[in-house]
């Protein structure tokens, strides 16, 4: 009888611990992101306007959220690129959905040569479906082997 009582208590404790309030992952800290945004954008390569101050400089080899509608919904966790065997460049951005609902996000990329001149037209917009509190990667590749730099743009899908 004593063993049965202990087993029942252990089972009850296991059931209760399964009902504990568990936070969904990943958790996003937009305050830390905004505090450190300037540091994150300080890369050696920047797309600079011809007339200083006329538009904001944009970091290259980076993902730029161009839609204010999702600036507090997604975070860019990482961006990277690699040269493929055929000479093209594969660029990617890992995005995190920080909301409690599914989001549609679209991405496209523009590739530049070493002189920061577009090496080809921007890619077509690609739609991603991000489930709540998950991450997903956007990836694309250049068609021109002269591509050396990239800029990924992100907007909310409709």
C-alpha angles and dihedrals in degrees: 000000000000091000090050091052092049092047091048091049091048091049091049091050091049091051092048093048089052088058093054116127103261119188115232116247138265102040117199126214107201092177091060090043092053092044091053098034094102090052092048091053095049099103127148092245119064132167100233124194119241090234108052113239094010093111134001117276112245124214115236124221086038141099115249119201101218097177117079088201092075102032090105095038105057136034127200105232097184145348128199144155139203136191114247122220090255091058097255121125123240112206126187141178125199110217128196122208104218095185136090093240139060116273133201111215127178126205137187134171138217118204123209134193122235089277090058092249117136107262092196140354118289115274120255117271110269120203121223125190111213118194118216115290095359137115131229134178128236112207135176138155138222123245096209120074089212089072111116105152134036143196119201117203122202129196138163114271121233 
